[in-house]
Amino acid sequence: MTAQLIPDRPAPARARKPKRRYDAAFIYDVPGPRGRRRILVGSIVSIAAFAVVIGLGLWQFAAHGQLAPERWAPFTEWAIWQYLLVGLLGTLEAAAIVAVLGGVLGVLLALGRVSHVKWVRFLCGLYIEIARTVPVLLVIYLMLFGLPQIGINLPTLWKLVVPLTIANAAVFAEIVRAGILSLPRGQREAALSLGMRPAQAMAYVVLPQAVRNVTPSLVTQFVSLLKDTSLGYIVAFTELLYRGQVLASYLHLLIPTYVAVTVIYLVVNGSLSAFASRLQRGSRRRTTAPPTLPSLPVVAAAAHADDADTTKADHA
């Protein structure tokens, strides 16, 4: 009935299962059929090679007695894991501070990179290029040996946090800038047409959408940041790898200790990676969901009323 009353209205399309889109399609080109086949073959070969390497490693461990039960017995005690988990708390603390400081600085740098002021754009781009090319280890050594020479001696935590913030702010800036550039220009133009100033359009319209689009990439970068905190052993910061080194020296069990540390890293980083993948799937569902056409019961009822009035008029 509704389709007859409104002939110009298109018939509702049958919902189709959306095709899987490339997660970073706004940064990279979507691979074609040949590219996907090459990726599949490369993945299979890499998995097979990795399995062979793991098998050879286990065989060598068994040949040298590294798989003996007595070498792994200390790791059945809660005190050993509690000692390592204290280091994990230090790792999470440093990573959280760097994520907050680097995220704020990264957003400011991204806004500077898309600014219309030439010198602001140049300075932000120069900082990003320098921060991405200078090794983090070099900056840590500068904090450890260079600054004390001029009378500046930061606390141990900040000797790790400051270099990681300098490096990761540049990466966060490029991620956010990619999110801003991926949005249609109509978003900003529509905000300006409503009377918003350019700063308001960026703060209330463009930036929230850009951050939402690149949230999976930001979570993935946080995983990389979490691994970078392992450089804290250089400044004797109590993080997971540093605790692992002390425990290996105390127990004289190098391989079992580092295997335990690796397991902790895998659990934490694997959980964050799974969370990032879930965010990506949720973002794809939001962007590929077919639009639903609202029903028009009022129009249909009005049409029936008009038909009844016309019939009464004809009889009269």
Coordinates of C-alpha atoms in Angstrom, one line a residue:
M1 CA 0.0 0.0 0.0
T2 CA 2.8 2.4 0.9
A3 CA 4.7 1.7 -2.3
Q4 CA 1.5 2.5 -4.3
L5 CA 0.9 5.8 -2.4
I6 CA 4.5 6.9 -2.9
P7 CA 5.7 5.7 -6.3
D8 CA 8.9 7.7 -6.1
R9 CA 10.0 5.9 -3.0
P10 CA 12.5 3.1 -3.7
A11 CA 11.6 -0.4 -2.6
P12 CA 13.6 -1.4 0.5
A13 CA 16.7 -3.4 -0.5
R14 CA 17.3 -6.8 1.0
A15 CA 20.0 -6.6 3.6
R16 CA 23.3 -8.1 2.3
K17 CA 26.2 -9.3 4.3
P18 CA 28.8 -6.5 4.0
K19 CA 32.0 -7.5 2.3
R20 CA 35.1 -7.4 4.5
R21 CA 36.9 -4.1 4.1
Y22 CA 40.6 -3.5 4.5
D23 CA 41.0 -2.1 8.1
A24 CA 43.4 0.6 7.1
A25 CA 41.8 1.5 3.8
F26 CA 42.0 5.2 4.6
I27 CA 45.8 4.9 4.8
Y28 CA 46.7 2.1 2.3
D29 CA 45.3 0.9 -0.9
V30 CA 42.9 -2.0 -0.7
P31 CA 44.6 -5.2 -2.0
G32 CA 43.1 -6.8 -5.1
P33 CA 42.5 -10.5 -5.7
R34 CA 46.1 -11.2 -6.7
G35 CA 47.4 -9.2 -3.7
R36 CA 45.1 -11.1 -1.3
R37 CA 46.4 -14.4 -2.8
R38 CA 50.0 -13.3 -2.2
I39 CA 49.2 -12.3 1.3
L40 CA 47.5 -15.7 2.0
V41 CA 50.5 -17.6 0.6
G42 CA 53.0 -15.4 2.5
S43 CA 51.0 -16.0 5.7
I44 CA 51.0 -19.8 5.2
V45 CA 54.7 -19.9 4.5
S46 CA 55.5 -17.7 7.5
I47 CA 53.4 -19.8 9.8
A48 CA 55.1 -23.0 8.6
A49 CA 58.5 -21.5 9.0
F50 CA 57.7 -20.2 12.5
A51 CA 56.4 -23.7 13.4
V52 CA 59.7 -25.2 12.2
V53 CA 61.8 -22.7 14.2
I54 CA 59.7 -23.4 17.3
G55 CA 60.2 -27.2 16.9
L56 CA 63.9 -26.9 16.4
G57 CA 64.2 -24.6 19.5
L58 CA 62.3 -27.1 21.6
W59 CA 64.5 -29.9 20.4
Q60 CA 67.6 -27.9 21.3
F61 CA 66.2 -27.1 24.7
A62 CA 65.4 -30.7 25.4
A63 CA 68.9 -31.8 24.2
H64 CA 70.6 -29.4 26.7
G65 CA 68.3 -30.2 29.6
Q66 CA 66.4 -26.9 29.6
L67 CA 63.1 -28.7 29.7
A68 CA 63.9 -30.6 32.9
P69 CA 61.1 -30.3 35.5
E70 CA 63.5 -29.1 38.3
R71 CA 64.4 -26.0 36.2
W72 CA 60.7 -25.0 36.0
A73 CA 59.7 -25.9 39.5
P74 CA 60.3 -22.4 41.0
F75 CA 57.7 -21.0 38.6
T76 CA 55.0 -23.1 40.3
E77 CA 55.3 -20.8 43.4
W78 CA 53.1 -17.7 43.7
A79 CA 56.0 -15.6 45.2
I80 CA 57.9 -15.8 41.9
W81 CA 54.9 -14.6 39.9
Q82 CA 54.1 -11.9 42.4
Y83 CA 57.6 -10.6 42.0
L84 CA 57.2 -10.4 38.2
L85 CA 53.7 -8.9 38.5
V86 CA 55.1 -6.0 40.5
G87 CA 57.3 -5.3 37.5
L88 CA 54.2 -5.5 35.3
L89 CA 52.5 -2.8 37.3
G90 CA 55.5 -0.6 36.7
T91 CA 55.3 -1.3 33.0
L92 CA 51.6 -0.4 32.9
E93 CA 52.2 2.8 35.0
A94 CA 54.9 4.0 32.6
A95 CA 52.9 3.1 29.5
A96 CA 49.8 4.9 30.9
I97 CA 51.7 8.1 31.6
V98 CA 53.3 8.0 28.2
A99 CA 49.9 7.3 26.5
V100 CA 48.3 10.3 28.2
L101 CA 51.1 12.8 27.6
G102 CA 51.9 11.5 24.1
G103 CA 48.3 11.4 23.1
V104 CA 47.7 15.1 24.2
L105 CA 50.9 16.2 22.5
G106 CA 50.1 14.1 19.4
V107 CA 46.7 15.7 19.0
L108 CA 48.3 19.2 19.2
L109 CA 50.9 18.2 16.7
A110 CA 48.3 16.8 14.4
L111 CA 46.3 20.0 14.5
G112 CA 49.5 21.9 13.8
R113 CA 50.2 19.7 10.8
V114 CA 46.8 20.5 9.2
S115 CA 46.9 24.2 10.3
H116 CA 46.7 26.9 7.6
V117 CA 49.5 28.8 9.3
K118 CA 52.6 28.0 7.4
W119 CA 55.2 28.4 10.2
V120 CA 53.1 26.3 12.6
R121 CA 52.7 23.5 10.0
F122 CA 56.5 23.6 9.4
L123 CA 57.5 23.5 13.0
C124 CA 55.1 20.6 13.8
G125 CA 56.3 18.7 10.7
L126 CA 60.0 19.3 11.7
Y127 CA 59.4 17.9 15.2
I128 CA 57.6 14.9 13.9
E129 CA 60.3 14.0 11.4
I130 CA 63.1 14.5 14.0
A131 CA 61.3 12.5 16.7
R132 CA 60.6 9.6 14.3
T133 CA 64.2 9.3 13.1
V134 CA 66.1 9.7 16.4
P135 CA 66.4 6.4 18.2
V136 CA 64.6 6.3 21.6
L137 CA 67.6 4.6 23.1
L138 CA 69.8 7.6 22.3
V139 CA 67.3 10.0 24.0
I140 CA 67.3 7.7 27.1
Y141 CA 71.1 7.9 27.3
L142 CA 70.8 11.7 27.0
M143 CA 68.4 11.7 29.9
L144 CA 70.7 9.3 31.9
F145 CA 74.1 10.8 31.2
G146 CA 73.6 14.2 29.4
L147 CA 71.2 16.1 31.6
P148 CA 73.0 15.4 34.9
Q149 CA 76.1 17.1 33.5
I150 CA 74.1 20.4 33.5
G151 CA 72.5 19.8 36.9
I152 CA 69.2 18.3 35.7
N153 CA 68.6 14.9 37.3
L154 CA 65.1 13.6 36.7
P155 CA 63.5 10.8 38.7
T156 CA 64.0 7.3 37.4
L157 CA 60.4 7.0 36.1
W158 CA 60.7 10.2 34.1
K159 CA 64.0 9.2 32.6
L160 CA 62.0 6.6 30.8
V161 CA 58.7 8.5 30.3
V162 CA 60.1 11.6 28.7
P163 CA 62.0 9.8 25.8
L164 CA 59.0 7.6 25.1
T165 CA 56.7 10.6 25.1
I166 CA 58.9 12.4 22.7
A167 CA 58.9 9.5 20.3
N168 CA 55.3 8.3 20.6
A169 CA 53.8 11.8 20.3
A170 CA 55.1 11.9 16.8
V171 CA 53.4 8.6 15.9
F172 CA 50.2 9.6 17.6
A173 CA 50.2 12.8 15.6
E174 CA 50.5 11.0 12.3
I175 CA 47.7 8.6 13.2
V176 CA 45.4 11.4 14.2
R177 CA 46.3 13.5 11.1
A178 CA 45.5 10.5 8.9
G179 CA 42.1 10.3 10.6
I180 CA 41.4 14.0 10.0
L181 CA 42.4 13.8 6.4
S182 CA 40.2 10.7 5.9
L183 CA 37.0 12.6 6.7
P184 CA 35.1 14.2 3.8
R185 CA 35.5 17.9 3.5
G186 CA 31.8 18.3 3.7
Q187 CA 31.9 17.6 7.5
R188 CA 33.9 20.8 8.2
E189 CA 32.0 22.8 5.6
A190 CA 28.7 21.8 7.1
A191 CA 29.9 22.9 10.5
L192 CA 31.0 26.2 9.1
S193 CA 27.7 26.7 7.4
L194 CA 26.0 26.4 10.8
G195 CA 27.9 29.4 12.0
M196 CA 30.7 27.6 13.8
R197 CA 34.2 29.1 13.8
P198 CA 37.0 27.0 12.3
A199 CA 38.3 26.1 15.7
Q200 CA 34.9 25.0 16.9
A201 CA 34.3 22.9 13.8
M202 CA 37.6 21.1 14.3
A203 CA 37.0 20.6 18.1
Y204 CA 33.3 19.6 18.0
V205 CA 32.9 18.0 14.5
V206 CA 36.1 16.9 12.8
L207 CA 38.4 15.8 15.6
P208 CA 35.9 13.5 17.5
Q209 CA 35.1 11.6 14.3
A210 CA 38.8 11.4 13.3
V211 CA 39.7 10.0 16.8
R212 CA 36.9 7.5 16.7
N213 CA 38.0 6.3 13.2
V214 CA 41.6 5.7 14.3
T215 CA 40.9 4.3 17.7
P216 CA 42.0 0.8 16.7
S217 CA 45.3 2.2 15.3
L218 CA 45.8 4.1 18.6
V219 CA 45.2 0.9 20.6
T220 CA 47.7 -0.9 18.4
Q221 CA 50.3 1.8 19.0
F222 CA 49.7 1.5 22.7
V223 CA 50.7 -2.2 22.3
S224 CA 54.0 -1.0 20.7
L225 CA 54.4 1.5 23.5
L226 CA 53.9 -1.2 26.1
K227 CA 56.8 -3.1 24.5
D228 CA 59.0 0.0 24.4
T229 CA 58.8 0.3 28.2
S230 CA 61.2 -2.7 28.3
L231 CA 63.9 -0.1 27.7
G232 CA 63.4 0.9 31.4
Y233 CA 66.0 -1.6 32.4
I234 CA 68.7 0.8 31.1
V235 CA 67.7 3.4 33.8
A236 CA 67.0 0.7 36.4
F237 CA 63.3 1.4 36.4
T238 CA 61.3 -1.4 38.1
E239 CA 59.5 -2.7 35.1
L240 CA 58.8 -6.3 33.9
L241 CA 62.0 -6.9 32.0
Y242 CA 64.2 -5.4 34.7
R243 CA 62.5 -7.7 37.3
G244 CA 63.1 -10.6 35.0
Q245 CA 66.8 -9.8 34.7
V246 CA 67.1 -9.6 38.5
L247 CA 65.2 -12.9 39.0
A248 CA 67.2 -14.7 36.4
S249 CA 70.5 -13.6 38.1
Y250 CA 69.1 -14.7 41.5
L251 CA 67.7 -18.1 40.4
H252 CA 70.4 -18.8 37.7
L253 CA 67.6 -19.8 35.4
L254 CA 67.9 -17.6 32.4
I255 CA 65.7 -19.3 29.8
P256 CA 62.8 -20.3 32.1
T257 CA 62.7 -16.8 33.6
Y258 CA 62.6 -15.1 30.2
V259 CA 60.0 -17.5 29.0
A260 CA 57.8 -16.5 32.0
V261 CA 58.3 -12.8 31.1
T262 CA 57.4 -13.6 27.5
V263 CA 54.2 -15.3 28.6
I264 CA 53.2 -12.2 30.6
Y265 CA 53.9 -9.9 27.6
L266 CA 51.9 -12.2 25.3
V267 CA 48.9 -12.2 27.6
V268 CA 48.8 -8.4 28.0
N269 CA 49.6 -7.4 24.5
G270 CA 47.4 -10.2 23.0
S271 CA 44.5 -8.9 25.0
L272 CA 45.1 -5.3 23.8
S273 CA 45.4 -6.6 20.2
A274 CA 42.1 -8.5 20.5
F275 CA 40.5 -5.4 21.9
A276 CA 41.8 -3.4 18.9
S277 CA 40.4 -6.0 16.5
R278 CA 37.0 -5.8 18.2
L279 CA 37.0 -2.1 17.8
Q280 CA 37.8 -2.5 14.1
R281 CA 34.9 -4.9 13.6
G282 CA 32.6 -2.6 15.4
S283 CA 33.7 0.4 13.3
R284 CA 33.1 -1.7 10.1
R285 CA 29.6 -2.6 11.3
R286 CA 28.7 1.0 11.9
T287 CA 30.0 2.2 8.5
T288 CA 28.5 -0.7 6.4
A289 CA 25.1 -1.1 8.0
P290 CA 22.4 -0.5 5.4
P291 CA 20.1 2.4 6.0
T292 CA 16.6 1.5 7.1
L293 CA 13.6 3.4 5.7
P294 CA 11.0 4.4 8.3
S295 CA 7.5 3.2 8.0
L296 CA 4.8 5.7 7.2
P297 CA 1.6 4.6 9.0
V298 CA 0.3 8.2 9.2
V299 CA 0.5 8.6 5.4
A300 CA -1.2 5.3 4.9
A301 CA -4.0 6.3 7.3
A302 CA -4.5 9.6 5.7
A303 CA -4.7 8.0 2.3
H304 CA -7.4 5.6 3.5
A305 CA -9.3 8.7 4.9
D306 CA -9.0 10.4 1.5
D307 CA -10.3 7.3 -0.3
A308 CA -13.3 7.2 2.1
D309 CA -14.1 10.9 1.6
T310 CA -13.9 10.4 -2.2
T311 CA -16.2 7.5 -2.1
K312 CA -18.8 9.4 0.0
A313 CA -18.6 12.3 -2.4
D314 CA -19.2 10.0 -5.4
H315 CA -22.3 8.5 -3.7
A316 CA -23.6 11.9 -2.8

